[in-house]
XYZ file of C-alpha atoms in Angstrom:
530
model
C -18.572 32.132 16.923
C -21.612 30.754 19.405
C -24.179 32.767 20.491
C -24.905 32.211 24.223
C -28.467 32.350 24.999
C -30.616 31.078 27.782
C -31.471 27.387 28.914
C -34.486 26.815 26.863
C -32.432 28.115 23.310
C -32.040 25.218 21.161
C -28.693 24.509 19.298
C -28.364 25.103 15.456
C -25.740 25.102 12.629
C -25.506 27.427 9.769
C -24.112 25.956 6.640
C -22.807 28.509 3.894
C -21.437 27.868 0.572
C -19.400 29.623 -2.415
C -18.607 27.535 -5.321
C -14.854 28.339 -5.348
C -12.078 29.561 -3.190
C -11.586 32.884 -5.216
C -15.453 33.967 -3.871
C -14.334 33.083 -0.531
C -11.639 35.344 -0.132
C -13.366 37.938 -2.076
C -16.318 38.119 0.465
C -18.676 38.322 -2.705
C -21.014 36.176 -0.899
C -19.584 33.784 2.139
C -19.926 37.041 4.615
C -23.763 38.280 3.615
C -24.875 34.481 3.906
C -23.239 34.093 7.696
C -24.607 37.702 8.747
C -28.335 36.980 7.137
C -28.303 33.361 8.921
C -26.538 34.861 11.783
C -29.658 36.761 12.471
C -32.316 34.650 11.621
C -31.436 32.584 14.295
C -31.130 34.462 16.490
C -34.567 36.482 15.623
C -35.865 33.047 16.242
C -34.316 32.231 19.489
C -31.324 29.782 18.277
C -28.039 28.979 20.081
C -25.743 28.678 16.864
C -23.413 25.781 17.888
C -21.302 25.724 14.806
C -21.541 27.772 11.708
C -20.251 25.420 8.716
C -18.373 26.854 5.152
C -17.682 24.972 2.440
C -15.809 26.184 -0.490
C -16.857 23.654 -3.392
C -19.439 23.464 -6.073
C -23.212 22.440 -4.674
C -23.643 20.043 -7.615
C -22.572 17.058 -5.584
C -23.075 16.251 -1.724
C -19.098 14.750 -1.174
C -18.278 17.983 0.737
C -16.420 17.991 3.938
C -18.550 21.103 5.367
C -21.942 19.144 4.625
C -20.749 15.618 5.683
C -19.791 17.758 9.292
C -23.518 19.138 8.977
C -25.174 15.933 8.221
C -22.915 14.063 11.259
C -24.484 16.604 13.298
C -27.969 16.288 12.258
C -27.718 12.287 12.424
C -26.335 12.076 15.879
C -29.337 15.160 17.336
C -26.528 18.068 18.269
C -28.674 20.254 16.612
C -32.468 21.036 15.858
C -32.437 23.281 12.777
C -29.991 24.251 10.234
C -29.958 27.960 8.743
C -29.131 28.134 5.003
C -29.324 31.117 2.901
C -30.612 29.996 0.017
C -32.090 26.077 -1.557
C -29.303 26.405 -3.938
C -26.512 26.884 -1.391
C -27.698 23.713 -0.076
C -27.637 21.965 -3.109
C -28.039 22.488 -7.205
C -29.406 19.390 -7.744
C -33.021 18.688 -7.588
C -32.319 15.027 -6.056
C -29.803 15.995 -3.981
C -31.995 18.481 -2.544
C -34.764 16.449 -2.010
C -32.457 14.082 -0.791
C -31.146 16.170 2.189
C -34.590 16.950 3.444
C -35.707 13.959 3.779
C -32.910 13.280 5.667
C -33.088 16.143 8.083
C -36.870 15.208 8.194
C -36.518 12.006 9.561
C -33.736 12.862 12.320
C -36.609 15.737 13.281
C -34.029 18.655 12.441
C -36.002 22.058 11.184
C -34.587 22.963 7.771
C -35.046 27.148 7.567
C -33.924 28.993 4.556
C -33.479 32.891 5.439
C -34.743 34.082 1.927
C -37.536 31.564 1.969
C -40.608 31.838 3.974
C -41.365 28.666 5.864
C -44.634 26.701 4.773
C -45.004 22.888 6.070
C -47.251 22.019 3.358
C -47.564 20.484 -0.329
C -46.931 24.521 -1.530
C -43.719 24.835 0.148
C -42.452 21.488 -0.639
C -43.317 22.673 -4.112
C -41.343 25.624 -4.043
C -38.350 23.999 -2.403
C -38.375 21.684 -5.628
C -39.023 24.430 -8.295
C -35.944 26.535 -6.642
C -33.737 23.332 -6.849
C -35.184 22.494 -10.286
C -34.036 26.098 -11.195
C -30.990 26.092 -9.998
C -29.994 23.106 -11.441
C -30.955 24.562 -14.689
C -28.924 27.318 -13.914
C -25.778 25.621 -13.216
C -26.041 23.859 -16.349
C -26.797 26.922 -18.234
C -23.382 28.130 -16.933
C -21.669 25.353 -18.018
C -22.820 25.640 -21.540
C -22.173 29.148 -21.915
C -18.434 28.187 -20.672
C -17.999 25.694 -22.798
C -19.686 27.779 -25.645
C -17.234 30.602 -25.039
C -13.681 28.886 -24.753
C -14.905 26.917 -27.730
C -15.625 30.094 -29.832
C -12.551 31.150 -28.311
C -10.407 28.054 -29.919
C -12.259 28.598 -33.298
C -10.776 32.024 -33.179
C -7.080 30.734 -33.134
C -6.059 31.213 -29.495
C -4.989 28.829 -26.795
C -7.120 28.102 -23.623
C -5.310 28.611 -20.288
C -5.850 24.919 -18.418
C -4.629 23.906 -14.731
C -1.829 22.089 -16.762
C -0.030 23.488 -19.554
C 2.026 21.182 -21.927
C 5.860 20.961 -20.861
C 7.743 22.627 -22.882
C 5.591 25.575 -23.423
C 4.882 28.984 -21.275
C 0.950 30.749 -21.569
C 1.350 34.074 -22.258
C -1.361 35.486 -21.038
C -3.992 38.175 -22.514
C -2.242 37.173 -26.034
C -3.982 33.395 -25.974
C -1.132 31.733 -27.174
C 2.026 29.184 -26.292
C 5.489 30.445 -26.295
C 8.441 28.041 -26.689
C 10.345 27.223 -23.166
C 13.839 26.345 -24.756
C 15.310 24.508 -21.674
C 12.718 22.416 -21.800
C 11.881 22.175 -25.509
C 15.305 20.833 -26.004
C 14.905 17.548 -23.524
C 11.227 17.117 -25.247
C 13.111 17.076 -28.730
C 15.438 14.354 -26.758
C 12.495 12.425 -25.448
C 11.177 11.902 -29.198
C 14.849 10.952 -30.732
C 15.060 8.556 -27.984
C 11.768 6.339 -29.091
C 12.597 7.550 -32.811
C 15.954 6.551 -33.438
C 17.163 3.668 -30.239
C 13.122 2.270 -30.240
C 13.525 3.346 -26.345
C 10.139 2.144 -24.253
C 8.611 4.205 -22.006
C 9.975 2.939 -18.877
C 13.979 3.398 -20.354
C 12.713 7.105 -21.341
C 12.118 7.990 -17.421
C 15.682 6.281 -16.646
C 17.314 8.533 -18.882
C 15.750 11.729 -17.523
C 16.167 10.415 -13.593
C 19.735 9.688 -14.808
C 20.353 12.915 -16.153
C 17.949 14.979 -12.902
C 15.745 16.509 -15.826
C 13.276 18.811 -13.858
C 9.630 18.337 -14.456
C 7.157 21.631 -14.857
C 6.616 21.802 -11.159
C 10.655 21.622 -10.507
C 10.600 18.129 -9.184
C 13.198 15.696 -10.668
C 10.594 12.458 -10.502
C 9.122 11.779 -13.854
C 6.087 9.029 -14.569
C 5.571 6.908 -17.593
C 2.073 8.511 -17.871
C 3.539 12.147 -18.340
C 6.280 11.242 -20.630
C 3.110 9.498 -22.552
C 1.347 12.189 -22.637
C 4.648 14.240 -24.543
C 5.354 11.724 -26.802
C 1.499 11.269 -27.776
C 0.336 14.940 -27.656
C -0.289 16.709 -31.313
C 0.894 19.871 -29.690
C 4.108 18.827 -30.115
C 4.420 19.431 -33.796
C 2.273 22.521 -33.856
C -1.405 21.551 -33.695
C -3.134 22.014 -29.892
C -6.414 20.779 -29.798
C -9.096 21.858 -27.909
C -12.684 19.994 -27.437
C -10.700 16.509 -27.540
C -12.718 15.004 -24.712
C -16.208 14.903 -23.156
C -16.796 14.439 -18.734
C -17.975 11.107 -18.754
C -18.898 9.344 -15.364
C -16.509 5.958 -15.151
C -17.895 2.395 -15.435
C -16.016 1.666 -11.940
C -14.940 4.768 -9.973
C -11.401 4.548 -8.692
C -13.032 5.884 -5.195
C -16.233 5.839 -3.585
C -17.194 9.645 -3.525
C -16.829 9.731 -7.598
C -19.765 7.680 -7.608
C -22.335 9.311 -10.136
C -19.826 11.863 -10.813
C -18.397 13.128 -14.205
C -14.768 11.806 -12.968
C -13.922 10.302 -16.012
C -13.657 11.364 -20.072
C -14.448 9.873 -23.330
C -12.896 10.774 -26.361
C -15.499 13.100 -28.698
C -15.578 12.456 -32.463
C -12.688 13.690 -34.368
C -15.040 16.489 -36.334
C -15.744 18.018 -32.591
C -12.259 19.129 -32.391
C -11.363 22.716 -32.645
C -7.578 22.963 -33.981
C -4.971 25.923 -33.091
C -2.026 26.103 -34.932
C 1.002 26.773 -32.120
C 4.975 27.068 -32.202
C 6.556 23.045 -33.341
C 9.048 21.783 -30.971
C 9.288 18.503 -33.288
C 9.006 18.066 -36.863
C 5.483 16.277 -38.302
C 7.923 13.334 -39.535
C 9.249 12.935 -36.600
C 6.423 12.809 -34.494
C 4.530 10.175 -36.833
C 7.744 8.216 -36.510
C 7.235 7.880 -32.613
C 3.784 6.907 -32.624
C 4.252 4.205 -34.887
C 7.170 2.967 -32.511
C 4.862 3.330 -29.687
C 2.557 0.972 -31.182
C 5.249 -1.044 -32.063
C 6.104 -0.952 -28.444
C 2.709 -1.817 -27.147
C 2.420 -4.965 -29.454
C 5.995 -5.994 -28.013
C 4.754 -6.044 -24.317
C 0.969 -7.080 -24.657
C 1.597 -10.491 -24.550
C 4.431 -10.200 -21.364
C 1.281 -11.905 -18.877
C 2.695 -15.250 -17.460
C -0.233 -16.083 -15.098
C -4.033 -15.900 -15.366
C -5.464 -14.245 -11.958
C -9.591 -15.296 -11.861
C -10.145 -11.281 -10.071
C -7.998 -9.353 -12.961
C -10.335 -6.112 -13.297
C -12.726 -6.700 -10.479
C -10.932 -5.552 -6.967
C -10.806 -1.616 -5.512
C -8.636 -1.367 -2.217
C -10.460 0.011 -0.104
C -8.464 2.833 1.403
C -7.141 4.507 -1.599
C -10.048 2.977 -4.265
C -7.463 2.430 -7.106
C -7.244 -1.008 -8.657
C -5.748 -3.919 -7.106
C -3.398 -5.516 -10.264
C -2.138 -8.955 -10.861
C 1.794 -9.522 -10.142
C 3.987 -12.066 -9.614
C 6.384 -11.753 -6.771
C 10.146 -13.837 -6.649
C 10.407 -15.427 -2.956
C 13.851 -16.478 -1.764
C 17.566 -15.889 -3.164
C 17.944 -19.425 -3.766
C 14.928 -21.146 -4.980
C 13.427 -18.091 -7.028
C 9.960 -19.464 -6.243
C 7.247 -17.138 -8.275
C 4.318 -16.199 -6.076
C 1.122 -14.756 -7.662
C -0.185 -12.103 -5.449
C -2.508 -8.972 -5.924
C -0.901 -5.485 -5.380
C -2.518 -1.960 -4.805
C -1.627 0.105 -7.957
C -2.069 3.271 -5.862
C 1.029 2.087 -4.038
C 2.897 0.560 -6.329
C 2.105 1.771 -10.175
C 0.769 5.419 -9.717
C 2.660 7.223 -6.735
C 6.136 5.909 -7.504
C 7.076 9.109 -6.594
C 6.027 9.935 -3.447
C 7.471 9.058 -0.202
C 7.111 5.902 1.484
C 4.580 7.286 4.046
C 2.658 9.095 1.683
C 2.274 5.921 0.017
C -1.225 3.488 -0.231
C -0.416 1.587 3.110
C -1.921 -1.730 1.881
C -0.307 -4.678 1.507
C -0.009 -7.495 -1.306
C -2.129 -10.126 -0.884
C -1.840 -13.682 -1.926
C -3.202 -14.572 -4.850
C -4.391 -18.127 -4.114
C -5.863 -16.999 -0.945
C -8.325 -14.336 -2.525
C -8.889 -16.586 -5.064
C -10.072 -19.439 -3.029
C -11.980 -17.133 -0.840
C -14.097 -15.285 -2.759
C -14.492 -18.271 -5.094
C -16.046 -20.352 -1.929
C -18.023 -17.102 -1.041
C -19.886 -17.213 -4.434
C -20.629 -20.693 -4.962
C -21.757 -21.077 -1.433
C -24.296 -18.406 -2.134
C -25.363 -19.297 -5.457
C -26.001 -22.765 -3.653
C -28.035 -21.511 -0.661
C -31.536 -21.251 -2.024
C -32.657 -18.384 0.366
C -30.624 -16.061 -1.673
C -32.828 -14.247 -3.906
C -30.648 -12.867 -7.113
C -31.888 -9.954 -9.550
C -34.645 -10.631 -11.876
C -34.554 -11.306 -15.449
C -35.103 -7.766 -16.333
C -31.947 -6.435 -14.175
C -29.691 -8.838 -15.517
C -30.962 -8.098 -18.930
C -30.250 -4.112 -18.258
C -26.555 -4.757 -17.318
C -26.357 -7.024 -20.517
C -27.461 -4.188 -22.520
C -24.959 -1.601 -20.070
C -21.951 -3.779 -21.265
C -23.629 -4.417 -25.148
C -23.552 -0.540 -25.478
C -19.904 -0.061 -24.100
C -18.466 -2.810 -25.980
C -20.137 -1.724 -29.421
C -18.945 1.960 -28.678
C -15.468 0.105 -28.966
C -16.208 -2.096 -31.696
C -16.638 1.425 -33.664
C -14.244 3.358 -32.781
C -12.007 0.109 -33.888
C -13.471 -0.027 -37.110
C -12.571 3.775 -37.588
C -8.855 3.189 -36.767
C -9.132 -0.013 -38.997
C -10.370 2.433 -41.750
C -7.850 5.118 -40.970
C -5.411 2.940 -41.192
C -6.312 1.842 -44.928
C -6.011 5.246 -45.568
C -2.918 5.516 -44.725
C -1.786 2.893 -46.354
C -2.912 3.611 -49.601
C -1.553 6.961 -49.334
C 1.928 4.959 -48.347
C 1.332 3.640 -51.850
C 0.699 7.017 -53.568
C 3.479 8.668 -52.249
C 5.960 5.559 -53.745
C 4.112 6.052 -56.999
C 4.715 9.334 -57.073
C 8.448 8.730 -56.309
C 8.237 10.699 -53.034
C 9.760 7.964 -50.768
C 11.639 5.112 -51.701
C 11.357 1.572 -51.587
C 13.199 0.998 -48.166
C 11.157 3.549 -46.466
C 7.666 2.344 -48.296
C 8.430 -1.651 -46.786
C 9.761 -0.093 -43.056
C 6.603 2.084 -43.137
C 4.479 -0.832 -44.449
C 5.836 -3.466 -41.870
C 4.404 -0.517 -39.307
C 1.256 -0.334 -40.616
C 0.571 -3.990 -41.239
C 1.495 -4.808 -37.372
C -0.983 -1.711 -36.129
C -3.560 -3.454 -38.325
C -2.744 -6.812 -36.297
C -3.073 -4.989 -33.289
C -6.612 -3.562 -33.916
C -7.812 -6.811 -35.062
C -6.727 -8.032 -32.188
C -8.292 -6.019 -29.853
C -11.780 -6.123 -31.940
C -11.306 -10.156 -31.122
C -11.238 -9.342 -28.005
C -14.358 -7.049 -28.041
C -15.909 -10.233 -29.930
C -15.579 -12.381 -27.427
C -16.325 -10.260 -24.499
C -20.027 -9.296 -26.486
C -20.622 -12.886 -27.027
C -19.570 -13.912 -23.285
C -22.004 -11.189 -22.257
C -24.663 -12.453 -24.418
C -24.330 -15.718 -21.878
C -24.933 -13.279 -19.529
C -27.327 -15.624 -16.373
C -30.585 -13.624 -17.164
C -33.976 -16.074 -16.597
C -34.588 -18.273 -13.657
C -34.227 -21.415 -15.726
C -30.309 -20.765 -16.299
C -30.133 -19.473 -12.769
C -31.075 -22.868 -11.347
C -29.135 -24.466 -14.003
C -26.174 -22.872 -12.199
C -26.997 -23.602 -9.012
C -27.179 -27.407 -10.102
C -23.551 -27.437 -11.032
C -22.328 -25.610 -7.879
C -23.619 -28.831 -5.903
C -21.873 -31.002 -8.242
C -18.773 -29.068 -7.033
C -18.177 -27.497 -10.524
C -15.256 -29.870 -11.469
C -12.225 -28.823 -12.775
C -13.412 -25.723 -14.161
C -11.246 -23.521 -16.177
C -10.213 -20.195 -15.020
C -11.775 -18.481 -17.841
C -15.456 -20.280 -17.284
C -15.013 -18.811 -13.646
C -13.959 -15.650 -15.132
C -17.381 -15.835 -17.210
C -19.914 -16.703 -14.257
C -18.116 -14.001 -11.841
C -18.303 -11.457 -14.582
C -22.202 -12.855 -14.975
C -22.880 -12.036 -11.519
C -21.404 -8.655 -11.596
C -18.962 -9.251 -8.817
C -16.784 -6.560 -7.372
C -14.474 -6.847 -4.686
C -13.359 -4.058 -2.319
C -10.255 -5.674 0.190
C -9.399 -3.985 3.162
C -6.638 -4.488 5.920
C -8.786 -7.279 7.554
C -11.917 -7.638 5.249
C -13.178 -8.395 2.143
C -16.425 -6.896 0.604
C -17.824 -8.791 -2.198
C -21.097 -7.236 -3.983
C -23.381 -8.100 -7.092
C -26.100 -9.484 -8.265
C -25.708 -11.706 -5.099
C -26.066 -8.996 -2.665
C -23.092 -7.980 -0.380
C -21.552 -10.028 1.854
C -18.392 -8.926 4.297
C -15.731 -11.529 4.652
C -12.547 -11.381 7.107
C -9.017 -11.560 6.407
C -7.476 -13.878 8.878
């Protein structure tokens, strides 16, 4: 792969990129980029120490191939780095700029084969315009993408995905679903189940472990999530949807590299949708049936929390970055003695399935013990005048971050709240009309009446958390104010007001095997595990 060349040849690394796997094998571009840099270097006297592929898209910078390349830059193995083209580097203008700078300061030579060289304002201008233009270009392919499976949906055909629903087979070149009748029949089972014996999620995956139902994929390990997803899916009774959701970057990434990335999705507005009429494995009745049972379901186990833990919703572990969860563990056969503790969903909620060693490896951790700890942490720095926290203006912004989400919530409650009127008064109609009877009008009723506690519920909920935010610490004045009653030892305060002043300071909490990184508005500060 090296090119040998005499004592005074300095090292180098080419770095090549194709946005997928399928150009890779192809050779549409991979090979012309590693002959053309290939070259270069070694028209301008270059040892080529490692040529680096990566087979991703260039519109973020977690790739293994450039975290190798920027290792190497960092540590001076190399003094230049051979690229075909800006945009193979990177299609994002800040990203771009990003990486030069960074090359720039560890004094490694940036050289683009297609670009002429110019260390001045001009070429620093053309760098930008190329990444400015590719940028525009890879989100002028998105569009047209999105443009043409959407025209494609409005024409009445189905949209091949990475995930098809169970149940159903994608024929393709026709654009449409065809029924799979082995496993149409246990779908039809999963909705009699929660129709007819009010089965919960949990006692649905018993019965299809206890009866080795096969999955798509031919595994015999079913999650609550998937079985969700079947018993909640419109598809079911004819109707796939396409245009449901929008990419949506998460509040709080699950792990560290989706960090400004679209990782996440938000439901679009119901007049977005494009609908496709497909084969029915379940009648319309039925499936209305189950969804009121599943909300009937949900209301039954909301309120199963025995124990308040002061970190619910604000610790990541920090190998896997999924969410560390309140539980309460049973210690000894005799005494039963309950034991709050904090467990790593990624170990314990989402990968059920998989093997023990394929498992998150981290361990529970006490409750009482975080609690105290990072507790201590933050009143001892709230109490240390030295520690400068964010100004008015920042703490304002996050106010208004969290006034914007909760609002967005507060709508879309006030649509279901609506919807559900709706409903109701077409409940009403339909007796009138002598359609259903009066036993099915009062079962039907008792259903709606108990969704409509639910949502006013949860818009309490949004209430509160808008007016605790409007408490938000944002002026000096309140700052020191807080500071005051962290050297009267805060005394006695509820869990809740801690809740509030943590939440204020936009604590997060990332635990480790032996450490504990707490960061927000106080800065970061590393803590160890003993």
């Amino acid at each position: 792969m090296a090119k040998l060349g005499g004592p005074n040849m300095k090292a180098a690394a080419i770095y090549c990129r194709v946005s997928t796997s399928n150009q890779a094998r192809h050779g549409t571009s991979l090979g012309s980029q590693l002959e053309a840099c290939r070259q270069h270097a070694h028209e301008q006297d270059y040892m080529i120490l490692k040529e680096i592929q990566d087979e991703v898209s260039g519109a973020h910078l977690t790739r293994p191939g450039l975290d190798e390349l920027r290792d190497m830059a960092a540590s001076g193995e190399i003094a230049a780095i051979f690229c075909y083209d800006p945009d193979r580097l990177a299609r994002n203008m800040a990203h771009s700029m990003l990486l030069c700078e960074e090359f720039a300061r560890g004094q490694v030579q940036l050289v683009f084969v297609n670009m002429r060289p110019q260390d001045n304002p001009n070429g620093e201008l053309s760098l930008n315009t190329r990444a400015v233009f590719a940028e525009f270009e890879t989100e002028q392919m998105e569009e047209r993408i999105r443009r043409g499976r959407k025209q494609t949906a409005k024409e009445g055909r189905v949209i091949m995905s990475a995930c098809m629903p169970y149940g159903y087979r994608f024929m393709r070149g026709e654009g449409r679903l065809q029924i799979v009748e082995a496993e149409a029949e246990w779908v039809l089972r999963m909705y009699q189940w929660v129709a007819y014996d009010q089965c919960s999620l949990r006692e649905v995956v018993r019965r299809l472990h206890a009866d080795e139902v096969p999955t798509q994929k031919g595994n015999t390990r079913w999650h609550r999530s998937a079985v969700n997803n079947i018993l909640s899916s419109s598809t079911y009774m004819g109707k796939w949807n396409y245009n449901k959701h929008a990419a949506a970057i998460p509040i709080t990434p699950k792990k560290p590299e989706n960090e400004g990335r679209k990782s996440s999705r938000v439901a679009r507005p119901r007049s977005e949708w494009v609908e496709v009429h497909v084969p029915a494995i379940v009648p319309a009745d039925l499936f209305e049936t189950v969804q009121l049972q599943l909300e009937r379901n949900k209301l039954r186990y909301s309120n199963n929390v025995k124990y308040e833990y002061l970190l619910r919703g604000m610790m990541t572990c920090g190998r896997c970055g999924y969410a560390l969860f309140g539980h309460t563990q049973i210690k000894g056969r005799k005494t039963k003695k309950e034991q709050r503790c904090y467990k790593c969903s990624g170990r314990f909620e989402h990968h059920k399935h998989l093997p023990p060693e394929e498992r998150c490896p981290t361990p529970q951790r006490s409750a009482d013990r975080l609690e105290v700890l990072v507790w201590g942490e933050v009143t001892s720095q709230i109490s240390n005048p030295q520690v400068v926290l964010a100004t008015p203006q920042e703490c304002e912004q996050a106010r208004q971050h969290h006034r914007r989400r909760d609002d967005a919530e507060l709508t879309a409650l006030y649509d279901i709240e609506e919807q559900t009127k709706r409903e109701l008064d077409k409940l009403l109609d339909l007796h009138m009309a002598d359609v259903i009877g009066r036993a099915t009008l009062e079962e039907r009723m008792s259903l709606i009446k108990r969704r409509q506690q639910a949502v006013e519920k949860a818009k309490v909920e949004v209430l509160g958390r808008i007016e605790r935010h409007n408490r938000v610490i944002h002026t000096i004045e309140a700052v020191q104010e807080l500071r005051e009653q962290v050297q009267c030892g805060f005394p006695d305060l509820a869990i809740e007001v801690k809740r509030q002043f943590l939440e204020a300071l936009q604590i997060k909490i990332r635990v480790t095997d032996d450490e504990v990184l707490i960061t927000g508005l106080l800065g970061s500060t590393a803590l160890k595990l003993r």
